[in-house]
Coordinates of C-alpha atoms in Angstrom, one line a residue:
X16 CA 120.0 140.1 108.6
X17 CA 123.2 139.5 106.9
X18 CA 126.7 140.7 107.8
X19 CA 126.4 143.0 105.1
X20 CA 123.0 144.3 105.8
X21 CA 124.4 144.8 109.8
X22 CA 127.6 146.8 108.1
X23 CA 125.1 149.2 105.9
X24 CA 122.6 149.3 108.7
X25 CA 125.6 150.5 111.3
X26 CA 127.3 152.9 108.9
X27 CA 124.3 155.1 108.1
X28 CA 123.1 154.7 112.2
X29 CA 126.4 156.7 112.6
X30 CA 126.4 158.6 109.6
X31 CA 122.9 159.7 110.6
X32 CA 123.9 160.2 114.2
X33 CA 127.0 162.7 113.4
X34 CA 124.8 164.7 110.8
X35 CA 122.4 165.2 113.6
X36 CA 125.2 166.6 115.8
X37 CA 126.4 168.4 113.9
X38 CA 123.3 169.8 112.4
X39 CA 122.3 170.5 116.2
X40 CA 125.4 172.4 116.9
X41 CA 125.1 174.8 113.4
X42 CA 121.5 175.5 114.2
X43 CA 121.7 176.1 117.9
X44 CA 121.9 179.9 118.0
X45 CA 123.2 182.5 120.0
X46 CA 126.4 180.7 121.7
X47 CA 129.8 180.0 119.9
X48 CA 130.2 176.3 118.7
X49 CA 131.9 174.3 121.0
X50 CA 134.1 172.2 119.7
X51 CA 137.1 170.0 120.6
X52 CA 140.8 171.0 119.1
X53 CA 141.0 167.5 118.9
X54 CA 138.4 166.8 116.7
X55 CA 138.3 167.5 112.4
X56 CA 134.5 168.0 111.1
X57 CA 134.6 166.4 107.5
X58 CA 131.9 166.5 105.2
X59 CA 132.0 164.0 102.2
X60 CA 129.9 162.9 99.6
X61 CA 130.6 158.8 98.9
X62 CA 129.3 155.6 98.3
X63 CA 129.4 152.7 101.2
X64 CA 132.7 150.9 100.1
X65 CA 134.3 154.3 99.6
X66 CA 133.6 155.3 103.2
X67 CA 135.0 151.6 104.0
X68 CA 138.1 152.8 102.4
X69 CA 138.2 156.0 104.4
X70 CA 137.6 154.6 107.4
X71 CA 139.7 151.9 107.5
X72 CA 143.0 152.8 105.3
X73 CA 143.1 156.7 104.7
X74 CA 141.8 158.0 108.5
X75 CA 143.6 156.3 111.1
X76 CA 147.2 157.2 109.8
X77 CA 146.0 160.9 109.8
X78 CA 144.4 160.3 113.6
X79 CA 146.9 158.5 115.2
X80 CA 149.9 161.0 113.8
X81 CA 148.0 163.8 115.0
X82 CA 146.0 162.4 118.2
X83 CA 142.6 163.5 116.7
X84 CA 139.4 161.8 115.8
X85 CA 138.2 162.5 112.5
X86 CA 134.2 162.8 112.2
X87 CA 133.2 162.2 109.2
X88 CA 129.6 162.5 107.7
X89 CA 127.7 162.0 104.5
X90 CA 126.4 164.9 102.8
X91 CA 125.7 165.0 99.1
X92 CA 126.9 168.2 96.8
X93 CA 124.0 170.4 96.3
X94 CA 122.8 169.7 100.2
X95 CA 126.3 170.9 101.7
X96 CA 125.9 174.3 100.4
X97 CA 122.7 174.7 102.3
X98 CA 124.3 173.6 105.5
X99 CA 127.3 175.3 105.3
X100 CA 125.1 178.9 104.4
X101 CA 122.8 177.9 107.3
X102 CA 125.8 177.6 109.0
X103 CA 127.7 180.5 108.6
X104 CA 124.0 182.8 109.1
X105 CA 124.0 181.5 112.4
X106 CA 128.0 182.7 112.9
X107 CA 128.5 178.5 114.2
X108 CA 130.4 177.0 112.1
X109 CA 131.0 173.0 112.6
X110 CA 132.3 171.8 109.2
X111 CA 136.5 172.4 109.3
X112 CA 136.6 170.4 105.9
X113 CA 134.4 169.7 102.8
X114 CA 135.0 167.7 99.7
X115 CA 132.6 169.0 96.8
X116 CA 132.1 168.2 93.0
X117 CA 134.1 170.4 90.5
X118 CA 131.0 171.2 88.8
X119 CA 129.1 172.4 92.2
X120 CA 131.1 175.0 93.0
X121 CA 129.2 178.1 92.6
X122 CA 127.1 177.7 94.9
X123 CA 129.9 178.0 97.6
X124 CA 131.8 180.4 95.2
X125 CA 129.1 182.8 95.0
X126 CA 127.9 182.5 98.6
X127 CA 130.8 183.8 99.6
X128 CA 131.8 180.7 101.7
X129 CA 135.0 179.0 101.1
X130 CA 138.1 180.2 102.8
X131 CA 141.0 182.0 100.4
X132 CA 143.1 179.2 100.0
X133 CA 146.2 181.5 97.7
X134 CA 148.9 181.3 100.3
X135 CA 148.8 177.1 100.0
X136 CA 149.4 177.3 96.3
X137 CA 152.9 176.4 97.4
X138 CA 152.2 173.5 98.5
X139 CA 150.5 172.0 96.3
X140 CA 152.5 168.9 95.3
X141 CA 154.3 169.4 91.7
X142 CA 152.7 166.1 90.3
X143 CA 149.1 167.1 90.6
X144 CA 147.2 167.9 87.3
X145 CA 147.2 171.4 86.6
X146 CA 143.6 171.7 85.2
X147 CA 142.3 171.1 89.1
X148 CA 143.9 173.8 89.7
X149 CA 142.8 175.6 87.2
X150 CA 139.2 174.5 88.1
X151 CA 139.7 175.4 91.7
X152 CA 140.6 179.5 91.2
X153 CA 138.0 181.9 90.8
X154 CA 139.0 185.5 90.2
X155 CA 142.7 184.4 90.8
X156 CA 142.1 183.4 94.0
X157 CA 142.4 179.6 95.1
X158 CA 139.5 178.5 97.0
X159 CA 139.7 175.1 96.6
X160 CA 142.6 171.9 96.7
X161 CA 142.4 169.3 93.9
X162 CA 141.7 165.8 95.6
X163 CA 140.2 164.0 93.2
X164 CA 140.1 164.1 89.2
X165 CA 137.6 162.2 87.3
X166 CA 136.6 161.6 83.8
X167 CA 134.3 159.3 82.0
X168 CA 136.0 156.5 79.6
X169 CA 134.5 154.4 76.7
X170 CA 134.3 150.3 77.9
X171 CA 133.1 148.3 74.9
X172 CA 132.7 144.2 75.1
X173 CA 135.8 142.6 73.0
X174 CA 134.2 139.5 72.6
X175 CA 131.6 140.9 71.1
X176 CA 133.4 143.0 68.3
X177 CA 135.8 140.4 68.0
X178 CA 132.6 137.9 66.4
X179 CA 131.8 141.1 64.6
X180 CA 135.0 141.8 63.2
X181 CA 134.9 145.5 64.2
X182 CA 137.4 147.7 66.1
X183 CA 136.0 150.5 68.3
X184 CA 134.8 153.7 67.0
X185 CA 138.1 156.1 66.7
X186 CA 135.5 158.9 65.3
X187 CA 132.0 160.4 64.8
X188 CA 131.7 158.5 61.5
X189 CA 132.9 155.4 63.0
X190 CA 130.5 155.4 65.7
X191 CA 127.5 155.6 63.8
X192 CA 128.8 152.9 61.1
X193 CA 129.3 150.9 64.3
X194 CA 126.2 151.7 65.4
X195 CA 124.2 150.9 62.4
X196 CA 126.2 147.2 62.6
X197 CA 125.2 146.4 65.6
X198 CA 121.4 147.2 65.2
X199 CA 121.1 145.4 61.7
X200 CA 123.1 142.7 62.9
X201 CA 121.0 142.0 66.1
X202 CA 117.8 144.2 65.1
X203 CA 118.3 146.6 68.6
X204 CA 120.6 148.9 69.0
X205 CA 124.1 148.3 71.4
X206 CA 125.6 151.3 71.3
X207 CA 124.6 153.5 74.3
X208 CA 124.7 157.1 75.2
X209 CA 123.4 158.6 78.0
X210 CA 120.0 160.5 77.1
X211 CA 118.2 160.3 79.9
X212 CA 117.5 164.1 79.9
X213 CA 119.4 164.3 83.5
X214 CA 122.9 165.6 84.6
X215 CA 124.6 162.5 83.0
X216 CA 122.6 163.5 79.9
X217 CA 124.2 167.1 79.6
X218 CA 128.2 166.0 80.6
X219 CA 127.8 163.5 77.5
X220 CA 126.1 166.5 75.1
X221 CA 129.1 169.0 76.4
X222 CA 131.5 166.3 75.1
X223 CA 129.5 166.0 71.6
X224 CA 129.6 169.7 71.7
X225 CA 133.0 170.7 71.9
X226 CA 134.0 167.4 70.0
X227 CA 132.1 168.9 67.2
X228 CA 133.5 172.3 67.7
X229 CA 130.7 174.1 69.8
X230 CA 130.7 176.2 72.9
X231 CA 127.6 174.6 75.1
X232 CA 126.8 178.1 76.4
X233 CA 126.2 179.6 73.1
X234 CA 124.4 176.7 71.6
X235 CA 123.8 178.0 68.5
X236 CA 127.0 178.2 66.9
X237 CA 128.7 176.2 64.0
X238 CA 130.0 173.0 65.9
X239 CA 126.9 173.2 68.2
X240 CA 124.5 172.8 65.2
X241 CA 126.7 169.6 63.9
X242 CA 126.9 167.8 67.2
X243 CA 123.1 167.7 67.5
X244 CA 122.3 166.9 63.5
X245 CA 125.1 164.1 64.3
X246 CA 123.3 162.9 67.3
X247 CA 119.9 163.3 65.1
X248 CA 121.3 160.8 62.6
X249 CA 122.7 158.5 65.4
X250 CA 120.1 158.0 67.9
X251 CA 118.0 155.5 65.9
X252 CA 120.4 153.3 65.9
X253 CA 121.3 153.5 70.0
X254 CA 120.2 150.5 72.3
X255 CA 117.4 151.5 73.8
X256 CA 118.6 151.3 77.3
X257 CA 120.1 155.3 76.6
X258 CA 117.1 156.5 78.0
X259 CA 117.8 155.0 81.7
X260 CA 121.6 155.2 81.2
X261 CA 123.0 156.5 84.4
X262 CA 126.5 156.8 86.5
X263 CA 124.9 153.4 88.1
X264 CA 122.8 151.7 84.8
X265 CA 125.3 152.2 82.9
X266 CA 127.7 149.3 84.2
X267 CA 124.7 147.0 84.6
X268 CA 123.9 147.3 81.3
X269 CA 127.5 146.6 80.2
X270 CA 127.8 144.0 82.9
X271 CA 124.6 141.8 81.9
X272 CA 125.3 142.6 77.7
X273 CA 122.8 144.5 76.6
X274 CA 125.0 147.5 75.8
X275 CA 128.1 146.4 74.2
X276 CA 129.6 150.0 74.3
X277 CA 129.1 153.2 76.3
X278 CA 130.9 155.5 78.6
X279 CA 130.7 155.6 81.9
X280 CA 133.1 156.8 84.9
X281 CA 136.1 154.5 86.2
X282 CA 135.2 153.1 88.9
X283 CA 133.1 150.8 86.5
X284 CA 136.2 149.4 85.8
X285 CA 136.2 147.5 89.4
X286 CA 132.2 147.0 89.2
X287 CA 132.1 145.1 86.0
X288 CA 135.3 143.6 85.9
X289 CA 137.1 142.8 89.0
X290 CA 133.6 142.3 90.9
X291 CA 131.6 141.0 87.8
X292 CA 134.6 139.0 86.4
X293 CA 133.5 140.7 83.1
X294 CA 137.2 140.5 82.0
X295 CA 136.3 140.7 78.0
X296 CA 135.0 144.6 78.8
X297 CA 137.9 146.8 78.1
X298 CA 137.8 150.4 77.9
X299 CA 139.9 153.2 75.8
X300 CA 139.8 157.6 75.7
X301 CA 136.8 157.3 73.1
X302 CA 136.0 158.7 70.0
X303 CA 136.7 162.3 68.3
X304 CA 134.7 164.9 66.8
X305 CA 135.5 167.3 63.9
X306 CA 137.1 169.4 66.8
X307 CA 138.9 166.7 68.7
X308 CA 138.4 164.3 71.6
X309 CA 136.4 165.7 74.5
X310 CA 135.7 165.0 78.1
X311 CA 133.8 167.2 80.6
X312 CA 136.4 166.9 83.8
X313 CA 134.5 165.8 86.9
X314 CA 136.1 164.9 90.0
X315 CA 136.2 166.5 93.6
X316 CA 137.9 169.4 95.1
X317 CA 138.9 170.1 99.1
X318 CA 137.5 173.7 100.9
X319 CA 138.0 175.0 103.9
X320 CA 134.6 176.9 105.3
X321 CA 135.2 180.7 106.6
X322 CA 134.7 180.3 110.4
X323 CA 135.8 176.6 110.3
X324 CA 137.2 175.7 114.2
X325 CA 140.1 174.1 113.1
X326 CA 141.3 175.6 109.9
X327 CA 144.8 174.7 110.6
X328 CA 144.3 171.0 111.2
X329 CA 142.2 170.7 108.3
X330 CA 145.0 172.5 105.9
X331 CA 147.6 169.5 107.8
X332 CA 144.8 166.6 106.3
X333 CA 143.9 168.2 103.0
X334 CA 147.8 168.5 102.4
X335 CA 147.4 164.7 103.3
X336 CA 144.9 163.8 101.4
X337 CA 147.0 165.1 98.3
X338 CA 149.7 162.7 99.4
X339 CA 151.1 160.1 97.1
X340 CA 150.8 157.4 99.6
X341 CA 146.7 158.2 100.1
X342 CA 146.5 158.5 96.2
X343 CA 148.1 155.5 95.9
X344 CA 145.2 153.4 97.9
X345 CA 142.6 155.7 96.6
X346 CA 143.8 154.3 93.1
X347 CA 144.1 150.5 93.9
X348 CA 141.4 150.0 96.0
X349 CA 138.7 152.4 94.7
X350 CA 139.7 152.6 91.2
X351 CA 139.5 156.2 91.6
X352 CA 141.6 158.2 88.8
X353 CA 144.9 159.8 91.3
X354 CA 145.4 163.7 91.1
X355 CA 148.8 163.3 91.1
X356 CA 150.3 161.9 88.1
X357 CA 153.0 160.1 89.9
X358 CA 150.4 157.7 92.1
X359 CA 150.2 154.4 89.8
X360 CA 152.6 152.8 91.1
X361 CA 150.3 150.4 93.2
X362 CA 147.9 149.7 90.1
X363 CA 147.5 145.6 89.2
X364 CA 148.5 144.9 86.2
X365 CA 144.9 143.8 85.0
X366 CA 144.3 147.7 86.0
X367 CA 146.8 149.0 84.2
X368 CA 145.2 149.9 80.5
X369 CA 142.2 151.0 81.9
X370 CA 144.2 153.7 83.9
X371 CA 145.9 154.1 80.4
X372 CA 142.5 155.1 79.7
X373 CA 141.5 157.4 81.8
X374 CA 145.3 159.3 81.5
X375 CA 144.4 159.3 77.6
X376 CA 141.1 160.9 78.3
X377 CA 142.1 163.2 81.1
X378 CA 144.5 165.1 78.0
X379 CA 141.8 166.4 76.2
X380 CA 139.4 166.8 79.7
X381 CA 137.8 170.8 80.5
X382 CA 135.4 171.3 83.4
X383 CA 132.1 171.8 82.5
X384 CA 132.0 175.2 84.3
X385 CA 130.6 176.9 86.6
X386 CA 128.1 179.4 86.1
X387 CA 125.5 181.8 88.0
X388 CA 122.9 180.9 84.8
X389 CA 123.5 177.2 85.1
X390 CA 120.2 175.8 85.3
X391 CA 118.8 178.0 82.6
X392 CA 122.0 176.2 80.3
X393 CA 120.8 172.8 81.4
X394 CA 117.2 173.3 80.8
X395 CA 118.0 174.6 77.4
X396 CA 120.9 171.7 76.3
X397 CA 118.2 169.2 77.2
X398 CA 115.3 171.0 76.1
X399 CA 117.3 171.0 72.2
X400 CA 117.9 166.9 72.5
X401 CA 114.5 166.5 73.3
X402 CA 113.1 168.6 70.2
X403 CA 116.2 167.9 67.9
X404 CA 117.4 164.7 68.7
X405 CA 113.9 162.8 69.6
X406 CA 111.2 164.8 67.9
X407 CA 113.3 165.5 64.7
X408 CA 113.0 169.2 64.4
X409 CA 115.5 171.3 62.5
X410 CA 119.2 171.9 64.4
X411 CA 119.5 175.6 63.7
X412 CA 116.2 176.9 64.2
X413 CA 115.7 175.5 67.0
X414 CA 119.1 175.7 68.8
X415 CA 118.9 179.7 67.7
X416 CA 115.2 179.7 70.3
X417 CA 116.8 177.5 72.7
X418 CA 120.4 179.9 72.6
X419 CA 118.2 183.3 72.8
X420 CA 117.0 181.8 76.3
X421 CA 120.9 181.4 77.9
X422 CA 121.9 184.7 76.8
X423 CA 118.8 186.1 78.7
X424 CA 119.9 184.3 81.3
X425 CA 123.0 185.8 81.1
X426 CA 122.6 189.6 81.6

């Protein structure tokens, strides 16, 4: 076994370990939760080098200023708010902080969970971007800190356009004359979109959506209607990897040139090209509808858990975690976009206009929002591709069945 292979092996051994500790102390019953004023219960959701990170250039400051250890564990979005509402049914709750995606929040939201976080608006830092804040009140009330932003970019292969002799698409109409190039030219298609009929799937329709001057939870409305007849006319002409375009495909397919442009999050920037050496894939905003540019916000927000043992400490690393000096290394070394707008500083200069990037697209960024009908939404956004988009039936008619469904769902 390699040293890598011992490094994954040891990191999900403890991952594993703490989750089952804490897991044992939640669903113990009848007694109190024990738990050391010494000690911060975090629950995050990352990959392996972003726990790297964590662990070895964000934590220890925090511990050794404070003399605590930080337990960390891996949880993913949707299972955190089971285990925080088995949690707080048993009256034993072990999780002080949790990091969870801006567009899982009503789960927590409507289970009543999170702590009122109001009183800390104050101390928010002036430089971080107002729309996770905006993202992080419900009913006036903040129940969430921002932490981390995200938004998707467009990378596109220079080389490639460059033999071409075409600049990349600025609009609707450039895309699918840019489109259409590439597929006569090469007889497959090398533009990609994500239409794999999964959560990827719907972020990228929400941005055709509002580009084209629709409101994804009415569906059958003006700009709704012209954002699926444009993705109608566009999809023959798509490389055919779309279908299996994920968060992770995505940059593969990018990496090893069979897409030469598609959007994807930015921490493809350090996959393809600081790890890949694909240096000739740059990236820019992307392209505009008849509406505008738009980008569904993603990202990650920090709560505090009613009942959480040490809700002051936990306030003292969330406040830390907003810091310019953590947002700094969160930038550099993770490629992560920063919350605060004054945090890029640290950036490489071969980092630098992809960050231009994702600043550009974070302008014309909303959340996707959160809502208590959201799986009926989903079903019904992808049901439409599936009958529009692939099985060419007509955009009104059948956005109008599709639209009746979410405003069932509604009342």
């Amino acid at each position: 076994m390699n040293n890598v292979k011992k490094r994954t092996k040891m990191l999900y051994t403890c991952c594993l370990l703490a989750a089952m500790a804490f897991f044992a102390i939640g669903c113990g019953g009848g007694e109190q939760a024990m738990q050391d004023e010494n000690e911060l219960n975090v629950v995050m959701g990352l990959g392996e080098n972003e726990w790297e990170v964590m662990r070895q250039d964000i934590f220890p400051e925090f511990e050794e200023k404070h003399n605590v250890t930080i337990n960390a564990v891996q949880s993913e979005a949707a299972d955190v708010v089971d285990q925080l509402r088995g949690q707080i049914e048993a009256d034993r709750v072990t999780y002080d902080l949790i990091t969870q995606d801006v567009n899982d929040l009503y789960g927590l939201v409507d289970g009543d969970m999170m702590d009122d976080l109001t009183d800390q608006k104050e101390n928010i830092p002036d430089e971080v971007i107002e729309a996770m804040i905006d993202v992080s009140t419900f009913d006036d009330k903040l129940l969430f800190l921002p932490y981390r932003p995200n938004v998707e970019i467009t990378y596109y292969n220079e080389k490639v356009f460059d033999e071409y002799d075409i600049t990349p698409p600025q609009s609707w109409e450039d895309l699918l004359e840019v489109a259409k190039t590439f597929h006569a030219e090469e007889d497959i298609g090398r533009v990609a979109v994500k239409a794999n009929l999964e959560i990827d799937h719907v972020l990228h329709l929400f941005n055709f959506i509002r580009a084209g001057g629709g409101d994804p939870y009415v569906l059958n409305d003006e700009g709704s209607v012209r954002a699926y007849e444009f993705l109608q006319e566009l999809y023959p002409y798509l490389a055919p990897d779309s279908r299996t375009a994920t968060w992770n495909t995505m940059n593969t397919y990018l990496a090893n040139e069979s897409v030469y442009l598609g959007q994807n999050w930015p921490f493809g920037v350090n996959v393809i090209v600081e790890e890949g050496g694909k240096e000739e894939i740059k990236a820019y905003s992307g392209w505009a509808g008849p509406a505008g540019e738009s980008h569904t916000l993603g990202g990650e927000v920090i709560g505090i858990p009613k009942g959480a043992p040490n809700k002051a400490l936990a306030l003292e690393f969330a406040q830390y975690l907003m810091s310019k000096e953590v947002q700094e290394t969160l930038v550099s070394k993770l490629g992560w976009p920063s919350v605060r707008t004054d945090a890029y500083g640290q950036v490489e200069a071969w980092q630098q206009p992809y960050f231009d990037a994702v600043n550009e697209a974070l302008q014309s960024s909303e959340p996707r929002g959160n809502v208590p009908y959201w799986p009926e939404v989903e079903k019904a956004i992808l049901g439409a591709f599936q009958d529009i988009v692939i099985d060419g039936q007509e955009a009104q008619t059948t956005l109008d069945r599709y639209a009746e469904t979410i405003e069932q769902a509604r009342q």
